[in-house]
XYZ file of C-alpha atoms in Angstrom:
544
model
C 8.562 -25.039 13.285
C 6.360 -25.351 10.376
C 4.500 -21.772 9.168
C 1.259 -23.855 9.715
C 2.069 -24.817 13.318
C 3.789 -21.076 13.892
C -0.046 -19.442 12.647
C -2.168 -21.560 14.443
C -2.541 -19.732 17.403
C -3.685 -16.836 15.027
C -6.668 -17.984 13.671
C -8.688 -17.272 16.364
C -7.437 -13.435 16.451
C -8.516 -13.545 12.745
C -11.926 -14.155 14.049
C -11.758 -11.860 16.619
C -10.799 -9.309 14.192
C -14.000 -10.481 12.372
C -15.721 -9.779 15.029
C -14.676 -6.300 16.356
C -16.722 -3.487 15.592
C -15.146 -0.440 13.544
C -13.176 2.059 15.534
C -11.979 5.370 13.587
C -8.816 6.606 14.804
C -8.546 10.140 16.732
C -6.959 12.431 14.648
C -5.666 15.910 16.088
C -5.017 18.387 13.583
C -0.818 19.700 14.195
C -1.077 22.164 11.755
C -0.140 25.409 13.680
C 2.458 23.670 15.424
C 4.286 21.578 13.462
C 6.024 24.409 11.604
C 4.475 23.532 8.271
C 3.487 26.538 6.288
C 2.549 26.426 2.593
C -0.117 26.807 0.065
C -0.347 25.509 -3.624
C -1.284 28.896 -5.522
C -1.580 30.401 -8.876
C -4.092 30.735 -12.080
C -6.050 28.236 -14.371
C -2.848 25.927 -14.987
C -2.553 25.163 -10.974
C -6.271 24.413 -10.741
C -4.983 20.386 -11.248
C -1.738 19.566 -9.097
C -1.027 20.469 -5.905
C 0.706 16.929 -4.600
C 3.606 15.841 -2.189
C 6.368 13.768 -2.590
C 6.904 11.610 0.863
C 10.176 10.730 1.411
C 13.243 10.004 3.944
C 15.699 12.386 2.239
C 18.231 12.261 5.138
C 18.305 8.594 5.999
C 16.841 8.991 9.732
C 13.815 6.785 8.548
C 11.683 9.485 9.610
C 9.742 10.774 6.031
C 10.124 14.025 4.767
C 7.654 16.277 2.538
C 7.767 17.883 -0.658
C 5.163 20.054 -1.217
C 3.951 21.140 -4.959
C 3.875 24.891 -4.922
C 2.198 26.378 -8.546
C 2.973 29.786 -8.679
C 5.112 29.940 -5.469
C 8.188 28.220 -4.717
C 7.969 24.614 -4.340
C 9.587 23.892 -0.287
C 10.944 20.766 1.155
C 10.197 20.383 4.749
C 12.764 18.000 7.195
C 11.008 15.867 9.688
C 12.640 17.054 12.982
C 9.348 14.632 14.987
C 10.194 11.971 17.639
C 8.803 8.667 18.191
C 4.840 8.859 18.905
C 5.183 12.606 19.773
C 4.039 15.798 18.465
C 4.768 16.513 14.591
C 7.400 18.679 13.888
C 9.491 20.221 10.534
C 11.853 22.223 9.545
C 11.980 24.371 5.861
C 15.127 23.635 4.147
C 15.695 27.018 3.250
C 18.364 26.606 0.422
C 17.006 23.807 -1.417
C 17.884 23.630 -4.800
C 14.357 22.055 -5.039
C 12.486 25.576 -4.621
C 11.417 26.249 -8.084
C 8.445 27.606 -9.353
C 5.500 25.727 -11.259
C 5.759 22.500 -9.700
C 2.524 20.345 -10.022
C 3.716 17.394 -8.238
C 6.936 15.404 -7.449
C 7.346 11.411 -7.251
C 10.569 9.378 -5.280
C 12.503 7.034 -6.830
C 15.942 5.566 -6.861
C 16.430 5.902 -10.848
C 20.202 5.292 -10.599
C 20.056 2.185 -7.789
C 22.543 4.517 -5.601
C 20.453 3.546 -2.393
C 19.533 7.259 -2.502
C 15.948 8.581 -3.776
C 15.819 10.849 -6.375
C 12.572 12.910 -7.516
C 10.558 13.506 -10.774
C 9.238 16.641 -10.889
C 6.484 17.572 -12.735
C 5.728 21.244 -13.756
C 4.058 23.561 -16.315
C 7.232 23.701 -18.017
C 10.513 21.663 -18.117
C 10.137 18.429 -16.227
C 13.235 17.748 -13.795
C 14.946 14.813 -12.497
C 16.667 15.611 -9.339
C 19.579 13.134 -8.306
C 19.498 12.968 -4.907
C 23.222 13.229 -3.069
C 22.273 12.264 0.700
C 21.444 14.556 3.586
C 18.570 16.314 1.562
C 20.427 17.457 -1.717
C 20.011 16.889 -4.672
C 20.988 18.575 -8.177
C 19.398 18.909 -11.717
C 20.116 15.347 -13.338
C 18.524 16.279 -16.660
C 21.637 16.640 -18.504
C 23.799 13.894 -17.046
C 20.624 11.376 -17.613
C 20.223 12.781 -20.963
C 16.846 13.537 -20.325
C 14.917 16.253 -22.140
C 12.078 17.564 -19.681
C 9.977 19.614 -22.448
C 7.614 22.032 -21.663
C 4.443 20.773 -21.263
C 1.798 21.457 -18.722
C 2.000 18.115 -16.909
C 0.412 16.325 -14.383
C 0.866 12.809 -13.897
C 3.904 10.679 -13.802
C 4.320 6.662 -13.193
C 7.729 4.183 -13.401
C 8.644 0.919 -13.789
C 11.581 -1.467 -14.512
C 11.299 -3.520 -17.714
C 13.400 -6.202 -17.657
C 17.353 -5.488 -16.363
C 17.314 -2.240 -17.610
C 19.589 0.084 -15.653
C 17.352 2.500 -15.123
C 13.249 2.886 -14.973
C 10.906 3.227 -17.305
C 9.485 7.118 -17.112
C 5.556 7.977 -17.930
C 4.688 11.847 -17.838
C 1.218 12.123 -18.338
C 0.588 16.087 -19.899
C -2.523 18.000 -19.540
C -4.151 20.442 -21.663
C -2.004 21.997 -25.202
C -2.243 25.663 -24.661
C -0.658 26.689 -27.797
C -2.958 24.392 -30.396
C -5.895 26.707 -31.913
C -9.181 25.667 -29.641
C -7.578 25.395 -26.320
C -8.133 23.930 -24.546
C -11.103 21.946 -25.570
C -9.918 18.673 -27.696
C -6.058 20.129 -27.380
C -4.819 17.429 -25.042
C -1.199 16.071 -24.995
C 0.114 12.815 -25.333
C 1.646 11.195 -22.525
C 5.645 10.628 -22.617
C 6.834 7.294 -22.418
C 10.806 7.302 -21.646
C 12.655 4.170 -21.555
C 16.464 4.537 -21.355
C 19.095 3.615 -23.768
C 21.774 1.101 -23.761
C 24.207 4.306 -22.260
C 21.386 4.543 -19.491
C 20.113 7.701 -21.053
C 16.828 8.767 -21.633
C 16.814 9.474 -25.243
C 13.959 6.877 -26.323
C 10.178 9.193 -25.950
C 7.394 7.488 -27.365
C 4.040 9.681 -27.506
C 1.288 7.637 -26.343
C -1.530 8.824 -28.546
C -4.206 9.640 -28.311
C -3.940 11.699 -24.906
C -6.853 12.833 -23.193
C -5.993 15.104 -20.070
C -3.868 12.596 -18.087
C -4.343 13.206 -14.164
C -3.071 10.211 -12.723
C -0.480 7.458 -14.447
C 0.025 3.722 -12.574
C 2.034 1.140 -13.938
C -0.044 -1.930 -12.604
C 0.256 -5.789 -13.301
C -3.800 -5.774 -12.907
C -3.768 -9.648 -13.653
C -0.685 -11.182 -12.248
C 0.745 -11.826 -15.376
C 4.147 -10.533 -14.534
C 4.096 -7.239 -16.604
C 2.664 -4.341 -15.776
C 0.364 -2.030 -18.003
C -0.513 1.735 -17.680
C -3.355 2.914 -16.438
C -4.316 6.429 -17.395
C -7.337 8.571 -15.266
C -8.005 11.084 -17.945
C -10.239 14.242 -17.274
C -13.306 14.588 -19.457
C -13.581 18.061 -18.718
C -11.111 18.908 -22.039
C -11.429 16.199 -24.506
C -13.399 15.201 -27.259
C -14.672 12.718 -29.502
C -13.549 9.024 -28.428
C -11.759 10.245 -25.297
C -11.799 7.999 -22.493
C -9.953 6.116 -19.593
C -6.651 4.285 -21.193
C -4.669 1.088 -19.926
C -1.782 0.343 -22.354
C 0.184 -2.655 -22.818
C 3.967 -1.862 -22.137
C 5.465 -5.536 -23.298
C 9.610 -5.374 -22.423
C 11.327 -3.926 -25.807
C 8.784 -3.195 -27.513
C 6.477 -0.277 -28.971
C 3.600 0.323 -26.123
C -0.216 0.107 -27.835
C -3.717 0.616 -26.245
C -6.095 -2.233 -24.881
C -9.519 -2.058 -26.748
C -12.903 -3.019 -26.701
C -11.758 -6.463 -28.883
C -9.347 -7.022 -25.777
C -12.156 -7.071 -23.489
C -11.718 -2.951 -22.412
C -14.547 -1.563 -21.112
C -15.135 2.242 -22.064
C -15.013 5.009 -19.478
C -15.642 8.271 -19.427
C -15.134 10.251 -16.054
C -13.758 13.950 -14.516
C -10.432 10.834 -13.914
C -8.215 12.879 -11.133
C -6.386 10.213 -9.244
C -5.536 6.471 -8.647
C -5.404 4.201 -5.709
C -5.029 0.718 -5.559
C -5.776 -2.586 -3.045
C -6.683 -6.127 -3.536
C -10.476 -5.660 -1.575
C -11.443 -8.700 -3.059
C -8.498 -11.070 -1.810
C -8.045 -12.629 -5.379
C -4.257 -11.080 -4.995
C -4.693 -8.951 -8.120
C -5.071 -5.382 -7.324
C -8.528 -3.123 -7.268
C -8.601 0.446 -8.230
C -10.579 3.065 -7.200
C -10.300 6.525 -9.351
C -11.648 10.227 -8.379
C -13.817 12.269 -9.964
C -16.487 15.183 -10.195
C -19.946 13.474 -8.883
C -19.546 9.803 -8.510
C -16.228 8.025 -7.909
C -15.150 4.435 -9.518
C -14.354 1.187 -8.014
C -13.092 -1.088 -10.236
C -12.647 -4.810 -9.614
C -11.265 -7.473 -12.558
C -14.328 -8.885 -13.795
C -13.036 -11.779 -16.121
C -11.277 -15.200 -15.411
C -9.618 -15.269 -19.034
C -6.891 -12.357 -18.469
C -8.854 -9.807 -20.344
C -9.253 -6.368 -18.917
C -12.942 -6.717 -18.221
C -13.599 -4.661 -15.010
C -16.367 -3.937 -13.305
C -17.495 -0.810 -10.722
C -18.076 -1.856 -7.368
C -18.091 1.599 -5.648
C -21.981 1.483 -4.912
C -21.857 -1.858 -3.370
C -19.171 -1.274 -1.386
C -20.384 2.566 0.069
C -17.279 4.629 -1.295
C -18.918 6.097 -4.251
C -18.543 9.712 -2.151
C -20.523 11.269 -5.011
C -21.802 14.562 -2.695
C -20.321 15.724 0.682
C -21.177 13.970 3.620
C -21.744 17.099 5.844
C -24.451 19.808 5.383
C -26.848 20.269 2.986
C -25.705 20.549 -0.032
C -26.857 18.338 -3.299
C -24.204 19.375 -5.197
C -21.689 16.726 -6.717
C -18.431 16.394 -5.386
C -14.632 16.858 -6.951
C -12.271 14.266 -5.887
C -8.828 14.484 -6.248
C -5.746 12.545 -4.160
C -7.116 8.743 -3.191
C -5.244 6.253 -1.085
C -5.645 3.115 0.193
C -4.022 2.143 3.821
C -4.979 0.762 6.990
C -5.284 3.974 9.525
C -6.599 1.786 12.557
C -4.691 -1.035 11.926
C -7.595 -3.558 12.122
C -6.371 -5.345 9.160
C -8.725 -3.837 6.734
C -8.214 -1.387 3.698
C -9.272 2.554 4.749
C -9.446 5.006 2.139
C -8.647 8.414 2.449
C -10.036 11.136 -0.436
C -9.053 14.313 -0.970
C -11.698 16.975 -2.036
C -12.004 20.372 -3.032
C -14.064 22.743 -5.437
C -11.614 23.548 -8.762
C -12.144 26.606 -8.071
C -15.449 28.109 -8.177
C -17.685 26.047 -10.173
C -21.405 26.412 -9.269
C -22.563 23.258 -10.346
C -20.404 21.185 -7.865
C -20.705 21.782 -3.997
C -17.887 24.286 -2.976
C -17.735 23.535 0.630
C -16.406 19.518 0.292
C -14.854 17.884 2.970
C -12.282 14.841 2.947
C -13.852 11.413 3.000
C -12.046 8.790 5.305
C -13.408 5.151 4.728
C -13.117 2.850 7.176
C -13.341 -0.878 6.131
C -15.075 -3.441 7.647
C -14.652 -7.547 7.670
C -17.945 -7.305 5.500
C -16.005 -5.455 2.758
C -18.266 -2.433 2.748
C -16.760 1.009 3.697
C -18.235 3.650 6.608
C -17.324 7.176 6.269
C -15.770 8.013 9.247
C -13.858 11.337 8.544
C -15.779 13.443 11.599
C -15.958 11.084 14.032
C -12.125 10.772 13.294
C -11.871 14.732 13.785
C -10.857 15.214 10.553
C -13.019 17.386 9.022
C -12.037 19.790 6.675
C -13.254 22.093 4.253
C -10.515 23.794 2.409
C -10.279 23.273 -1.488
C -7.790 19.698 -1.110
C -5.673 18.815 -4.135
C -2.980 15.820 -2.846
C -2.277 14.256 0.015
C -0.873 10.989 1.852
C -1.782 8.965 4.956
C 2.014 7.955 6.435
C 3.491 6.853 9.629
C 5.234 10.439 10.625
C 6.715 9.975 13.856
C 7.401 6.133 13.593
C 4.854 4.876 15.996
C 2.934 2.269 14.081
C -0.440 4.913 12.976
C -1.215 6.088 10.120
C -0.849 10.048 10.194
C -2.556 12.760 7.315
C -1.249 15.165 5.312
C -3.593 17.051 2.983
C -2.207 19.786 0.286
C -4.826 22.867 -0.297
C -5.146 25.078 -3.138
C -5.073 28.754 -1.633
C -4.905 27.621 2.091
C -2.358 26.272 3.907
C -0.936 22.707 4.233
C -2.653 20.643 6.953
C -1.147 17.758 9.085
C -3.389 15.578 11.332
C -1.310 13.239 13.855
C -3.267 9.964 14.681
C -3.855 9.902 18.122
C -4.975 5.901 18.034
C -7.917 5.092 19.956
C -6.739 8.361 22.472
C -5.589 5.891 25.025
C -2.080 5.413 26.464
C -1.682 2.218 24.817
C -2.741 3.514 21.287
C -1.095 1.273 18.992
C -2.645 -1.654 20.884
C -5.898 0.232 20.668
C -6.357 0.363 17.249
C -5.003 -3.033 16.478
C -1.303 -4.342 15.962
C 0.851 -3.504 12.397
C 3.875 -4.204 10.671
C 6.183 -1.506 8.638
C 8.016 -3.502 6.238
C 11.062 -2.870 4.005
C 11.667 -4.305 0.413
C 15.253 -4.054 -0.907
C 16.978 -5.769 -3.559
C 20.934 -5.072 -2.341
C 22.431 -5.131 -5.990
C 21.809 -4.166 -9.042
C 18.723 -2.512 -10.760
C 15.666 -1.779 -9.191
C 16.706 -1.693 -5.607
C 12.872 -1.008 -4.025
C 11.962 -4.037 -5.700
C 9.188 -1.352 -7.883
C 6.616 -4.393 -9.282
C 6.959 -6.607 -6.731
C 3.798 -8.006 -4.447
C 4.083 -7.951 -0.922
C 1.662 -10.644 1.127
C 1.421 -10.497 4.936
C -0.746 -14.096 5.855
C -2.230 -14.144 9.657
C -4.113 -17.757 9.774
C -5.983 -17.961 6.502
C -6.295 -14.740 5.776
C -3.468 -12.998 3.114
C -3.492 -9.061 2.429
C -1.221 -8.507 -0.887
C 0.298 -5.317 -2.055
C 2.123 -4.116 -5.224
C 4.429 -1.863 -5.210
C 3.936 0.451 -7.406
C 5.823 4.750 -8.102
C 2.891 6.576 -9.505
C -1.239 7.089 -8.769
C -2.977 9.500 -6.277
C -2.719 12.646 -7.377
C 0.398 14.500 -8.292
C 2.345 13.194 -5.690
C 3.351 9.194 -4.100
C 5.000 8.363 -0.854
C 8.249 6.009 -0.857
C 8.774 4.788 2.602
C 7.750 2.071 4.995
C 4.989 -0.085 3.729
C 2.252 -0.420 6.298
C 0.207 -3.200 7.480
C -2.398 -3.140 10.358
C -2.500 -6.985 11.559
C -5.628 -6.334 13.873
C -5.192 -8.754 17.325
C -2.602 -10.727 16.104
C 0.330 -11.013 17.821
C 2.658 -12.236 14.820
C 2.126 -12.972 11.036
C 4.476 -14.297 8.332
C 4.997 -12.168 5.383
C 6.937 -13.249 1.644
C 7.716 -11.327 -1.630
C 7.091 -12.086 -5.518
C 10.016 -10.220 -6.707
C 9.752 -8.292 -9.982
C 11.132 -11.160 -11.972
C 8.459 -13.483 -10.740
C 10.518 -15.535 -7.835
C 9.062 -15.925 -4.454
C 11.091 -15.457 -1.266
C 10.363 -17.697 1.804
C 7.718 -17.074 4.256
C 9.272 -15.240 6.476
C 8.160 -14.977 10.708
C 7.624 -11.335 11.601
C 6.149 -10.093 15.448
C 3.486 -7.078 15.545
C 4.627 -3.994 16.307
C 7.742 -3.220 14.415
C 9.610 -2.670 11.460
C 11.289 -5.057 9.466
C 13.377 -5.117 6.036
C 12.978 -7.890 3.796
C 16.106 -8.182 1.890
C 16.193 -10.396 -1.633
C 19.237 -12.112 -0.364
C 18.211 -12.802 3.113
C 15.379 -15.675 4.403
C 14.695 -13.468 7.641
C 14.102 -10.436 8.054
C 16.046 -7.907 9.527
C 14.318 -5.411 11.919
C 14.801 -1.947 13.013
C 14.140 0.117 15.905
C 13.603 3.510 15.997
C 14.092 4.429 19.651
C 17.685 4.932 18.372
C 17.234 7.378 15.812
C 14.457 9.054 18.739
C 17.645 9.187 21.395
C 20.106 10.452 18.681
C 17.608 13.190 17.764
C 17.496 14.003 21.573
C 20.792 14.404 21.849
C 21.511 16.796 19.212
């Protein structure tokens, strides 16, 4: 059967989807119950940071969170929920993760061992963690020759370049505390790592000038089959030409700086975090970037492959530069931003994390979380009450993710000086909630040998009828923290969709036929897909 023939009965979901009107999700706040309890504390350095790593550290499929902790102990938390039910964790209590001064942690598999691994970012040394299975994991820095320094940082991004055996590391560093005039003008450079021939990470190149890095994302903005970096760089500390940075990482050679000849456009915002999404459909990737008072949506302006962008945020509604509740005038502070689908309708949502630095007059201090729901018209409606999930603690990171396996989009929000909050999403608050909020997909991306086994750079597309949502995958963005697990896809009414892969290396698998309602691994070496049920891991879980 043809893919044409399999879609047609499709199309007219597509246009049912079309025509639905927007339903926000019911979210029920799990805080008190699920067992999570932690704060991200401490002085002036852990007024950035605050993020969580998401992650399935014990191979159950269900993710697990590491929370950023500043001044207090970082803690990893084990998922102990079951399928569609209440959430519920459990503190690993002897983690040799529990250090002090962590900003924010990122998952990876830097040594293709099928296991993830984490980057963590403090004030202080940097640490890779090798992760050994069953949640543990050990200090790696030695054995991958990597020297974590001792910088205040707060942004990190990877990539593969080429068939290098392991990833290519960016640690984007924050304000020099030790230069005279801190911390005005005293920003780091980022650190570039790329490993060796031994697989070691001996190679740093500075990537000067650096202006207050909050957010790092290696992106291949115009499908040319190597990713850049794009730097969100806070305005608050530097001086003189400072401004957003994308740089040109070409395979084996020195990294250097797009500029206004190129086509670069310069920006100067309060640049906190990163999310991206192809809005537009083109298949090239949109990004939208917090900051203090008006947020940026940035689409690729130019047909010629320059990096002419321009800011959509006002057309679209999601320029969230003031809260949305009360009466306040006062700008807003954005920090975490993601992009997903939380009722499955088969549009992009985005979820924003907000929160007062600290005390700072001039921007509101009570600022709640924005949750954009998107429509078939490609505008956004903030939706974050009517979804019951209202908040006004000071929010640093954060991450919408399936957490007990049953299709919806769940919320996990990091706050400076107040506990940890978890929403679960509830669906439409029917019985049949997946079906109420629309139909999804959780999909898989492995490459079985060799380097680079989460296929990091490839693009995902998921096609119902005539109408193709595309995804990069990408380790880095938000805001000190990124989630490595199932990627999600609402499909809206349809029933079944066909999904294929541009590998890193350019090559396209086959359309492959998927059903709603399930998850599925794409493998490189396989033309279906294989798919996985989780009522098994549910009943083992029971019966422990």
């Amino acid at each position: 059967m043809k893919i044409q023939k399999y879609l047609l009965c499709s199309a007219l979901l597509v246009a049912a989807n079309q025509g639905m009107a927007v339903q926000a999700p019911q979210m029920q706040e799990e805080t008190d119950s699920s067992g999570i309890q932690h704060q991200y504390t401490g002085g002036w350095e852990y007024f950035v940071g605050g993020g969580v790593a998401v992650f399935d550290c014990n191979n159950d499929q269900y993710p697990d969170l590491y929370f950023a902790g500043g001044a207090a102990p970082a803690a990893l938390y084990i998922n102990q929920s079951t399928l569609g039910q209440a959430l519920k964790f459990n503190k690993n209590l002897v983690s040799s993760l529990a250090l002090e001064a962590v900003t924010g942690a990122y998952p990876l598999d830097i040594d293709n061992d099928g296991i993830l691994d984490l980057a963590v970012l403090r004030v202080g040394e940097n640490i890779l963690f090798k992760g050994l299975g069953n949640c543990q994991f050990e200090n790696a820095n030695k054995e991958w020759g990597f020297d974590g320094g001792s910088a205040w940082t707060t942004a990190f991004a990877a990539t593969w370049e080429s068939d290098n055996s392991k990833p290519s590391l960016a640690f984007g560093n924050y304000v020099d505390r030790s230069l005279p005039g801190s911390p005005f003008g005293t920003c780091h450079d980022t650190d570039f790592y790329r490993p060796d021939g031994a697989g070691k990470y001996s190679l740093n190149t500075p990537l000067s000038p650096g202006y207050c890095s909050l957010s790092l994302l290696f992106t291949d903005w115009n499908r040319s089959g190597t990713p850049s970096l794009k730097i969100a760089n806070d305005r608050q500390y530097y001086r003189g030409e400072g401004q957003e940075q994308l740089w040109k990482i070409p395979a084996g050679t020195a990294p250097s700086r797009y500029t206004a000849k190129e086509g670069w456009q310069r920006q100067r915002i309060w640049g906190m975090g990163i999310a991206a999404a192809d809005l537009t459909g083109d298949g090239k990737p949109d990004y939208y970037v917090t900051s203090m008072a008006d947020n940026k949506l940035s689409t690729l302006a130019s047909a010629d492959g320059t990096p002419n962008f321009k800011d959509i945020a006002r057309v679209r509604g999601v320029t969230a530069h003031r809260p949305f509740v009360g009466s306040s005038v006062l700008p807003s502070t954005g920090w975490h931003a993601q992009f997903e689908d939380v009722n499955n309708d088969s549009f992009s949502d985005l979820f924003v994390v907000k929160g007062n630095v600290e005390a700072m007059s001039d921007f509101a201090l009570l600022d709640p979380n924005n949750l954009f729901l998107g429509t078939p018209q490609g505008k956004f409606i903030e939706s974050a009450e009517t979804a019951n999930l209202l908040s006004l603690h000071r929010g640093r990171g954060g991450s919408l993710v399936d957490l007990n396996l049953d299709g919806l989009l769940d919320v996990v929000v990091v706050n400076r000086e107040q506990n940890a909050q978890l929403w679960r999403n509830l669906g439409a608050g029917s019985n049949n909630k997946s079906a109420a909020m629309g139909n999804w997909l959780g999909l898989k991306i492995v490459q079985p040998e060799g380097n680079n086994r989460n296929a990091i750079g490839a693009f995902i597309e998921v096609r119902v009828a005539d109408r193709t949502q595309s995804r990069e995958i990408t380790v880095g963005g938000g805001h000190a923290g990124d989630k490595a697990h199932w990627h999600h896809f609402g499909i809206g009414v349809a029933e079944r969709a066909v999904a294929r892969v541009q590998w890193p290396d350019g090559k396209w698998s086959p359309w492959i036929r998927l059903f709603a309602n399930q998850h599925a691994r794409i493998s490189r070496d396989k033309s279906t897909a294989d798919t996985w049920l989780p009522f098994a891991s549910a009943k083992k879980l029971a019966e422990q």
